[in-house]
Amino acid sequence: MAECTHDCSSCGKNCSDEQKRESFLKAPHAKSSIKKVVAVVSGKGGVGKSATTALLAAYAHKQGKSVGIMDADITGPSIPRMFGVNERATAEEDGLNPVLSPSGIQMMSMNLLLENDNDPVIWRGMMISGAVQQFWTDVVWRDIDLLFIDMPPGTGDVPLTVFQSIPIAGVVVVTTPQDLVKMVVEKAVKMAEMMNVPVLGLVENMSYLVCPDCGKKIEVFGASKADAIANEFGIPAVAKLPLDSKIAFLADAGRIEDYDGAALENVYRAVAAEK
């Protein structure tokens, strides 16, 4: 039998996308124990992806899951500050230790490695992608049920590196109600499909505002499109997060874990479901 040249055009065989994906996967740290990895993605910035990641992780932890967060947004990390984590990650001879949130959520972020978390990370794409891989291969994630990866926006170097090198069980797409978002969601969904990764849920952030006087729901950014988008793309679970000043207040105060997060129940169930 002739050796494979990896030039599919010269061969009659049909190599599966899953086999191609598995060939790029990196092994986690030898001491890590991770049951399921879920990436939180968006097709553009400014939709509240990091806040959604934090809220989803906090909600999963409240349901009794052992949770970790990998902050893959290397140049714009915000996860530690939302959880009130200011200490620096420590290293042992054979790996990095994640830092714990007040409730015990394990996390790793570039801001946990910098001397000053206000220092910019001025790196080219290859170095950024390499750092994200090291968060997988060099960090000791201990007894994790759900590891959430807070991805940078878009479909560039880091998302591609994560999809190719980490065994992602599924993704959650974050969006907002504006008309523009359908195109943005479609980009994220198509990338997941190309990487052979299922889309588990859709979170529409800033979906509505509750009037503090009468309790009426006001759709500040237009009528919700989450259900229609989910139906069109076959996304099984939808959550609609309100435009709530309490989320911003708790995030700024480093107390994001105090938010109840019940609006994320449907997506949490899809994320936590056994394979």
mmCIF file of C-alpha atoms in Angstrom:
data_model
loop_
_atom_site.group_PDB
_atom_site.id
_atom_site.type_symbol
_atom_site.label_atom_id
_atom_site.label_comp_id
_atom_site.label_asym_id
_atom_site.label_seq_id
_atom_site.Cartn_x
_atom_site.Cartn_y
_atom_site.Cartn_z
ATOM 1 C CA MET A 1 0.000 0.000 0.000
ATOM 2 C CA ALA A 2 1.361 3.408 -0.976
ATOM 3 C CA GLU A 3 2.115 5.820 1.870
ATOM 4 C CA CYS A 4 -0.425 8.611 2.333
ATOM 5 C CA THR A 5 0.785 11.880 0.795
ATOM 6 C CA HIS A 6 -2.018 13.902 2.453
ATOM 7 C CA ASP A 7 -2.905 15.170 -1.025
ATOM 8 C CA CYS A 8 -6.575 14.179 -1.132
ATOM 9 C CA SER A 9 -6.904 15.122 -4.813
ATOM 10 C CA SER A 10 -4.553 12.301 -5.794
ATOM 11 C CA CYS A 11 -6.339 9.613 -3.813
ATOM 12 C CA GLY A 12 -9.622 7.774 -4.084
ATOM 13 C CA LYS A 13 -10.014 7.450 -0.316
ATOM 14 C CA ASN A 14 -12.227 9.722 1.706
ATOM 15 C CA CYS A 15 -10.469 10.743 4.932
ATOM 16 C CA SER A 16 -12.992 11.903 7.545
ATOM 17 C CA ASP A 17 -12.926 15.398 8.994
ATOM 18 C CA GLU A 18 -12.779 13.884 12.492
ATOM 19 C CA GLN A 19 -9.577 11.975 11.662
ATOM 20 C CA LYS A 20 -7.996 15.152 10.321
ATOM 21 C CA ARG A 21 -9.006 17.050 13.468
ATOM 22 C CA GLU A 22 -7.711 14.357 15.802
ATOM 23 C CA SER A 23 -4.318 14.441 14.130
ATOM 24 C CA PHE A 24 -3.743 17.984 15.469
ATOM 25 C CA LEU A 25 -4.974 17.400 19.029
ATOM 26 C CA LYS A 26 -2.563 18.055 21.890
ATOM 27 C CA ALA A 27 -2.553 15.987 25.050
ATOM 28 C CA PRO A 28 -3.477 17.889 28.218
ATOM 29 C CA HIS A 29 -1.080 17.958 31.144
ATOM 30 C CA ALA A 30 -0.440 14.439 32.446
ATOM 31 C CA LYS A 31 -1.921 15.360 35.828
ATOM 32 C CA SER A 32 -5.029 17.038 34.409
ATOM 33 C CA SER A 33 -8.465 15.446 34.630
ATOM 34 C CA ILE A 34 -11.062 17.087 32.373
ATOM 35 C CA LYS A 35 -14.361 15.478 31.435
ATOM 36 C CA LYS A 36 -15.756 18.021 28.972
ATOM 37 C CA VAL A 37 -14.527 21.153 27.202
ATOM 38 C CA VAL A 38 -16.931 23.797 25.900
ATOM 39 C CA ALA A 39 -15.860 26.907 23.990
ATOM 40 C CA VAL A 40 -17.819 30.153 24.256
ATOM 41 C CA VAL A 41 -17.565 32.002 20.943
ATOM 42 C CA SER A 42 -18.841 35.033 19.088
ATOM 43 C CA GLY A 43 -18.441 36.223 15.535
ATOM 44 C CA LYS A 44 -17.647 39.770 16.689
ATOM 45 C CA GLY A 45 -16.552 41.676 19.763
ATOM 46 C CA GLY A 46 -18.697 43.663 22.146
ATOM 47 C CA VAL A 47 -21.505 41.138 22.645
ATOM 48 C CA GLY A 48 -20.609 40.197 26.226
ATOM 49 C CA LYS A 49 -18.927 36.867 25.540
ATOM 50 C CA SER A 50 -16.609 36.977 28.556
ATOM 51 C CA ALA A 51 -19.455 37.956 30.881
ATOM 52 C CA THR A 52 -21.529 35.097 29.463
ATOM 53 C CA THR A 53 -18.636 32.685 30.006
ATOM 54 C CA ALA A 54 -18.281 33.839 33.600
ATOM 55 C CA LEU A 55 -22.024 33.616 34.290
ATOM 56 C CA LEU A 56 -22.334 30.186 32.671
ATOM 57 C CA ALA A 57 -19.340 28.864 34.623
ATOM 58 C CA ALA A 58 -20.659 30.301 37.891
ATOM 59 C CA TYR A 59 -24.108 28.826 37.265
ATOM 60 C CA ALA A 60 -22.636 25.400 36.456
ATOM 61 C CA HIS A 61 -20.620 25.549 39.672
ATOM 62 C CA LYS A 62 -23.779 26.312 41.657
ATOM 63 C CA GLN A 63 -25.339 23.175 40.156
ATOM 64 C CA GLY A 64 -22.573 21.103 41.733
ATOM 65 C CA LYS A 65 -20.165 20.847 38.812
ATOM 66 C CA SER A 66 -16.403 21.168 39.194
ATOM 67 C CA VAL A 67 -15.645 24.014 36.798
ATOM 68 C CA GLY A 68 -12.644 25.621 35.147
ATOM 69 C CA ILE A 69 -12.258 28.642 32.856
ATOM 70 C CA MET A 70 -9.463 29.002 30.316
ATOM 71 C CA ASP A 71 -9.248 32.662 29.283
ATOM 72 C CA ALA A 72 -8.073 32.346 25.672
ATOM 73 C CA ASP A 73 -8.439 36.069 24.996
ATOM 74 C CA ILE A 74 -4.721 36.647 25.537
ATOM 75 C CA THR A 75 -4.576 40.332 24.584
ATOM 76 C CA GLY A 76 -7.858 41.287 26.268
ATOM 77 C CA PRO A 77 -8.246 39.050 29.329
ATOM 78 C CA SER A 78 -11.060 39.985 31.699
ATOM 79 C CA ILE A 79 -12.087 36.781 33.473
ATOM 80 C CA PRO A 80 -9.975 37.148 36.666
ATOM 81 C CA ARG A 81 -11.170 40.656 37.401
ATOM 82 C CA MET A 82 -14.852 39.667 37.124
ATOM 83 C CA PHE A 83 -14.230 37.000 39.772
ATOM 84 C CA GLY A 84 -12.198 39.288 42.017
ATOM 85 C CA VAL A 85 -9.037 37.212 41.507
ATOM 86 C CA ASN A 86 -5.871 39.275 41.920
ATOM 87 C CA GLU A 87 -3.233 36.729 42.904
ATOM 88 C CA ARG A 88 -0.707 35.357 40.437
ATOM 89 C CA ALA A 89 -0.594 31.791 39.163
ATOM 90 C CA THR A 90 2.146 29.621 40.635
ATOM 91 C CA ALA A 91 4.302 27.046 38.928
ATOM 92 C CA GLU A 92 5.649 23.751 40.154
ATOM 93 C CA GLU A 93 8.410 21.725 38.585
ATOM 94 C CA ASP A 94 6.031 19.984 36.191
ATOM 95 C CA GLY A 95 3.274 22.517 35.525
ATOM 96 C CA LEU A 96 1.229 25.635 36.231
ATOM 97 C CA ASN A 97 -1.449 25.720 38.920
ATOM 98 C CA PRO A 98 -4.745 27.426 38.077
ATOM 99 C CA VAL A 99 -5.920 30.124 40.462
ATOM 100 C CA LEU A 100 -9.177 29.607 42.358
ATOM 101 C CA SER A 101 -12.120 31.999 42.461
ATOM 102 C CA PRO A 102 -13.791 32.690 45.842
ATOM 103 C CA SER A 103 -16.174 29.763 45.280
ATOM 104 C CA GLY A 104 -13.512 27.405 43.944
ATOM 105 C CA ILE A 105 -13.698 27.775 40.147
ATOM 106 C CA GLN A 106 -10.294 27.018 38.610
ATOM 107 C CA MET A 107 -9.024 29.564 36.090
ATOM 108 C CA MET A 108 -6.033 30.437 33.977
ATOM 109 C CA SER A 109 -5.565 33.748 32.217
ATOM 110 C CA MET A 110 -2.699 35.825 30.892
ATOM 111 C CA ASN A 111 -3.535 38.414 33.566
ATOM 112 C CA LEU A 112 -2.638 35.803 36.201
ATOM 113 C CA LEU A 113 0.874 35.596 34.754
ATOM 114 C CA LEU A 114 1.673 39.277 34.216
ATOM 115 C CA GLU A 115 3.484 41.267 36.882
ATOM 116 C CA ASN A 116 0.900 44.035 36.427
ATOM 117 C CA ASP A 117 -2.487 43.111 34.983
ATOM 118 C CA ASN A 118 -2.670 46.499 33.231
ATOM 119 C CA ASP A 119 0.411 45.707 31.133
ATOM 120 C CA PRO A 120 -0.444 45.135 27.442
ATOM 121 C CA VAL A 121 0.462 41.868 25.719
ATOM 122 C CA ILE A 122 2.032 43.010 22.453
ATOM 123 C CA TRP A 123 2.575 39.704 20.674
ATOM 124 C CA ARG A 124 2.159 38.404 17.165
ATOM 125 C CA GLY A 125 -0.378 35.702 16.358
ATOM 126 C CA MET A 126 1.969 32.728 16.630
ATOM 127 C CA MET A 127 3.008 33.623 20.191
ATOM 128 C CA ILE A 128 -0.604 34.207 21.230
ATOM 129 C CA SER A 129 -1.691 30.856 19.822
ATOM 130 C CA GLY A 130 1.256 29.174 21.553
ATOM 131 C CA ALA A 131 0.237 30.645 24.908
ATOM 132 C CA VAL A 132 -3.293 29.285 24.514
ATOM 133 C CA GLN A 133 -1.920 25.828 23.759
ATOM 134 C CA GLN A 134 0.193 26.023 26.912
ATOM 135 C CA PHE A 135 -2.928 26.784 28.952
ATOM 136 C CA TRP A 136 -3.991 23.295 27.854
ATOM 137 C CA THR A 137 -0.707 21.379 27.923
ATOM 138 C CA ASP A 138 1.093 23.037 30.858
ATOM 139 C CA VAL A 139 -1.719 23.830 33.320
ATOM 140 C CA VAL A 140 -2.803 21.159 35.808
ATOM 141 C CA TRP A 141 -6.617 21.194 35.681
ATOM 142 C CA ARG A 142 -7.771 19.075 38.617
ATOM 143 C CA ASP A 143 -10.958 16.963 38.486
ATOM 144 C CA ILE A 144 -12.827 19.256 36.103
ATOM 145 C CA ASP A 145 -16.351 18.347 35.000
ATOM 146 C CA LEU A 146 -16.700 21.343 32.672
ATOM 147 C CA LEU A 147 -13.866 23.459 31.298
ATOM 148 C CA PHE A 148 -15.141 26.619 29.617
ATOM 149 C CA ILE A 149 -12.872 28.372 27.124
ATOM 150 C CA ASP A 150 -13.508 32.101 26.766
ATOM 151 C CA MET A 151 -12.509 32.640 23.135
ATOM 152 C CA PRO A 152 -11.473 35.905 21.493
ATOM 153 C CA PRO A 153 -14.012 37.153 18.949
ATOM 154 C CA GLY A 154 -13.922 36.156 15.304
ATOM 155 C CA THR A 155 -12.512 33.193 13.403
ATOM 156 C CA GLY A 156 -8.778 33.914 13.393
ATOM 157 C CA ASP A 157 -5.600 32.323 14.756
ATOM 158 C CA VAL A 158 -6.645 31.585 18.326
ATOM 159 C CA PRO A 159 -10.079 30.079 17.601
ATOM 160 C CA LEU A 160 -8.492 27.910 14.906
ATOM 161 C CA THR A 161 -5.727 26.813 17.300
ATOM 162 C CA VAL A 162 -8.257 25.927 19.997
ATOM 163 C CA PHE A 163 -10.490 23.957 17.629
ATOM 164 C CA GLN A 164 -7.545 22.032 16.192
ATOM 165 C CA SER A 165 -5.500 21.337 19.322
ATOM 166 C CA ILE A 166 -8.101 20.887 22.104
ATOM 167 C CA PRO A 167 -10.890 18.265 22.079
ATOM 168 C CA ILE A 168 -13.856 20.640 22.123
ATOM 169 C CA ALA A 169 -17.114 18.839 22.895
ATOM 170 C CA GLY A 170 -19.233 21.761 21.690
ATOM 171 C CA VAL A 171 -19.585 25.525 21.504
ATOM 172 C CA VAL A 172 -21.964 28.145 22.860
ATOM 173 C CA VAL A 173 -22.495 31.131 20.569
ATOM 174 C CA VAL A 174 -23.088 34.571 22.117
ATOM 175 C CA THR A 175 -24.975 37.256 20.236
ATOM 176 C CA THR A 176 -27.181 40.339 20.662
ATOM 177 C CA PRO A 177 -30.607 41.204 19.175
ATOM 178 C CA GLN A 178 -29.541 43.549 16.335
ATOM 179 C CA ASP A 179 -30.250 42.606 12.682
ATOM 180 C CA LEU A 180 -26.516 42.430 11.954
ATOM 181 C CA VAL A 181 -25.980 39.487 14.248
ATOM 182 C CA LYS A 182 -27.477 36.823 12.004
ATOM 183 C CA MET A 183 -24.521 37.149 9.648
ATOM 184 C CA VAL A 184 -22.126 37.146 12.606
ATOM 185 C CA VAL A 185 -23.723 34.040 14.136
ATOM 186 C CA GLU A 186 -23.601 32.272 10.784
ATOM 187 C CA LYS A 187 -19.829 32.804 10.597
ATOM 188 C CA ALA A 188 -19.308 31.278 14.048
ATOM 189 C CA VAL A 189 -21.662 28.372 13.323
ATOM 190 C CA LYS A 190 -20.012 27.630 9.983
ATOM 191 C CA MET A 191 -16.562 27.598 11.575
ATOM 192 C CA ALA A 192 -17.781 25.122 14.196
ATOM 193 C CA GLU A 193 -19.253 22.949 11.454
ATOM 194 C CA MET A 194 -16.002 23.053 9.474
ATOM 195 C CA MET A 195 -14.163 21.931 12.612
ATOM 196 C CA ASN A 196 -16.770 19.179 13.162
ATOM 197 C CA VAL A 197 -17.814 20.622 16.540
ATOM 198 C CA PRO A 198 -21.510 20.821 17.497
ATOM 199 C CA VAL A 199 -23.170 24.080 18.520
ATOM 200 C CA LEU A 200 -24.823 23.319 21.870
ATOM 201 C CA GLY A 201 -26.529 26.607 22.598
ATOM 202 C CA LEU A 202 -27.156 30.227 21.688
ATOM 203 C CA VAL A 203 -27.082 33.021 24.274
ATOM 204 C CA GLU A 204 -28.696 36.301 23.271
ATOM 205 C CA ASN A 205 -27.116 38.884 25.546
ATOM 206 C CA MET A 206 -28.806 42.250 26.303
ATOM 207 C CA SER A 207 -32.000 40.654 24.988
ATOM 208 C CA TYR A 208 -34.352 42.906 26.935
ATOM 209 C CA LEU A 209 -34.593 45.375 29.800
ATOM 210 C CA VAL A 210 -37.029 44.963 32.689
ATOM 211 C CA CYS A 211 -38.632 48.259 33.679
ATOM 212 C CA PRO A 212 -37.871 48.809 37.386
ATOM 213 C CA ASP A 213 -41.259 50.509 37.900
ATOM 214 C CA CYS A 214 -43.817 48.343 36.079
ATOM 215 C CA GLY A 215 -41.841 45.143 35.372
ATOM 216 C CA LYS A 216 -42.518 45.299 31.617
ATOM 217 C CA LYS A 217 -39.903 43.784 29.290
ATOM 218 C CA ILE A 218 -38.499 46.400 26.897
ATOM 219 C CA GLU A 219 -36.556 45.193 23.844
ATOM 220 C CA VAL A 220 -34.043 48.047 23.721
ATOM 221 C CA PHE A 221 -32.091 46.711 20.726
ATOM 222 C CA GLY A 222 -35.090 45.424 18.792
ATOM 223 C CA ALA A 223 -37.160 42.270 18.849
ATOM 224 C CA SER A 224 -35.377 39.097 19.900
ATOM 225 C CA LYS A 225 -34.058 36.993 17.039
ATOM 226 C CA ALA A 226 -32.612 34.187 19.134
ATOM 227 C CA ASP A 227 -35.356 31.617 18.571
ATOM 228 C CA ALA A 228 -35.514 32.231 14.820
ATOM 229 C CA ILE A 229 -31.723 31.976 14.480
ATOM 230 C CA ALA A 230 -31.615 28.828 16.594
ATOM 231 C CA ASN A 231 -34.308 27.217 14.455
ATOM 232 C CA GLU A 232 -32.570 28.158 11.234
ATOM 233 C CA PHE A 233 -29.208 26.743 12.279
ATOM 234 C CA GLY A 234 -30.501 23.803 14.299
ATOM 235 C CA ILE A 235 -29.137 25.057 17.634
ATOM 236 C CA PRO A 236 -30.804 23.000 20.386
ATOM 237 C CA ALA A 237 -30.852 25.448 23.330
ATOM 238 C CA VAL A 238 -31.473 29.175 23.669
ATOM 239 C CA ALA A 239 -31.002 31.558 26.604
ATOM 240 C CA LYS A 240 -31.886 35.249 26.725
ATOM 241 C CA LEU A 241 -29.915 37.364 29.164
ATOM 242 C CA PRO A 242 -31.416 40.704 30.219
ATOM 243 C CA LEU A 243 -29.713 44.053 29.985
ATOM 244 C CA ASP A 244 -29.181 44.160 33.733
ATOM 245 C CA SER A 245 -27.103 46.787 35.519
ATOM 246 C CA LYS A 246 -26.560 44.261 38.327
ATOM 247 C CA ILE A 247 -24.381 42.135 36.010
ATOM 248 C CA ALA A 248 -22.156 45.122 35.256
ATOM 249 C CA PHE A 249 -22.005 46.114 38.922
ATOM 250 C CA LEU A 250 -21.058 42.602 40.086
ATOM 251 C CA ALA A 251 -18.487 42.164 37.306
ATOM 252 C CA ASP A 252 -16.823 45.474 38.174
ATOM 253 C CA ALA A 253 -16.845 44.523 41.857
ATOM 254 C CA GLY A 254 -15.289 41.101 41.185
ATOM 255 C CA ARG A 255 -18.436 39.366 42.405
ATOM 256 C CA ILE A 256 -19.859 37.888 39.206
ATOM 257 C CA GLU A 257 -20.490 34.623 41.086
ATOM 258 C CA ASP A 258 -23.206 36.381 43.108
ATOM 259 C CA TYR A 259 -25.492 36.690 40.058
ATOM 260 C CA ASP A 260 -28.105 33.917 40.023
ATOM 261 C CA GLY A 261 -27.762 33.110 36.295
ATOM 262 C CA ALA A 262 -31.084 31.250 36.117
ATOM 263 C CA ALA A 263 -31.707 32.671 32.622
ATOM 264 C CA LEU A 264 -28.927 30.367 31.397
ATOM 265 C CA GLU A 265 -30.647 27.166 32.580
ATOM 266 C CA ASN A 266 -31.517 25.840 29.096
ATOM 267 C CA VAL A 267 -28.027 26.338 27.739
ATOM 268 C CA TYR A 268 -26.473 24.934 30.905
ATOM 269 C CA ARG A 269 -28.515 21.733 30.520
ATOM 270 C CA ALA A 270 -27.333 21.353 26.927
ATOM 271 C CA VAL A 271 -23.724 21.979 27.937
ATOM 272 C CA ALA A 272 -23.787 19.625 30.929
ATOM 273 C CA ALA A 273 -25.614 16.791 29.181
ATOM 274 C CA GLU A 274 -23.762 13.507 29.005
ATOM 275 C CA LYS A 275 -22.587 12.474 25.556
#
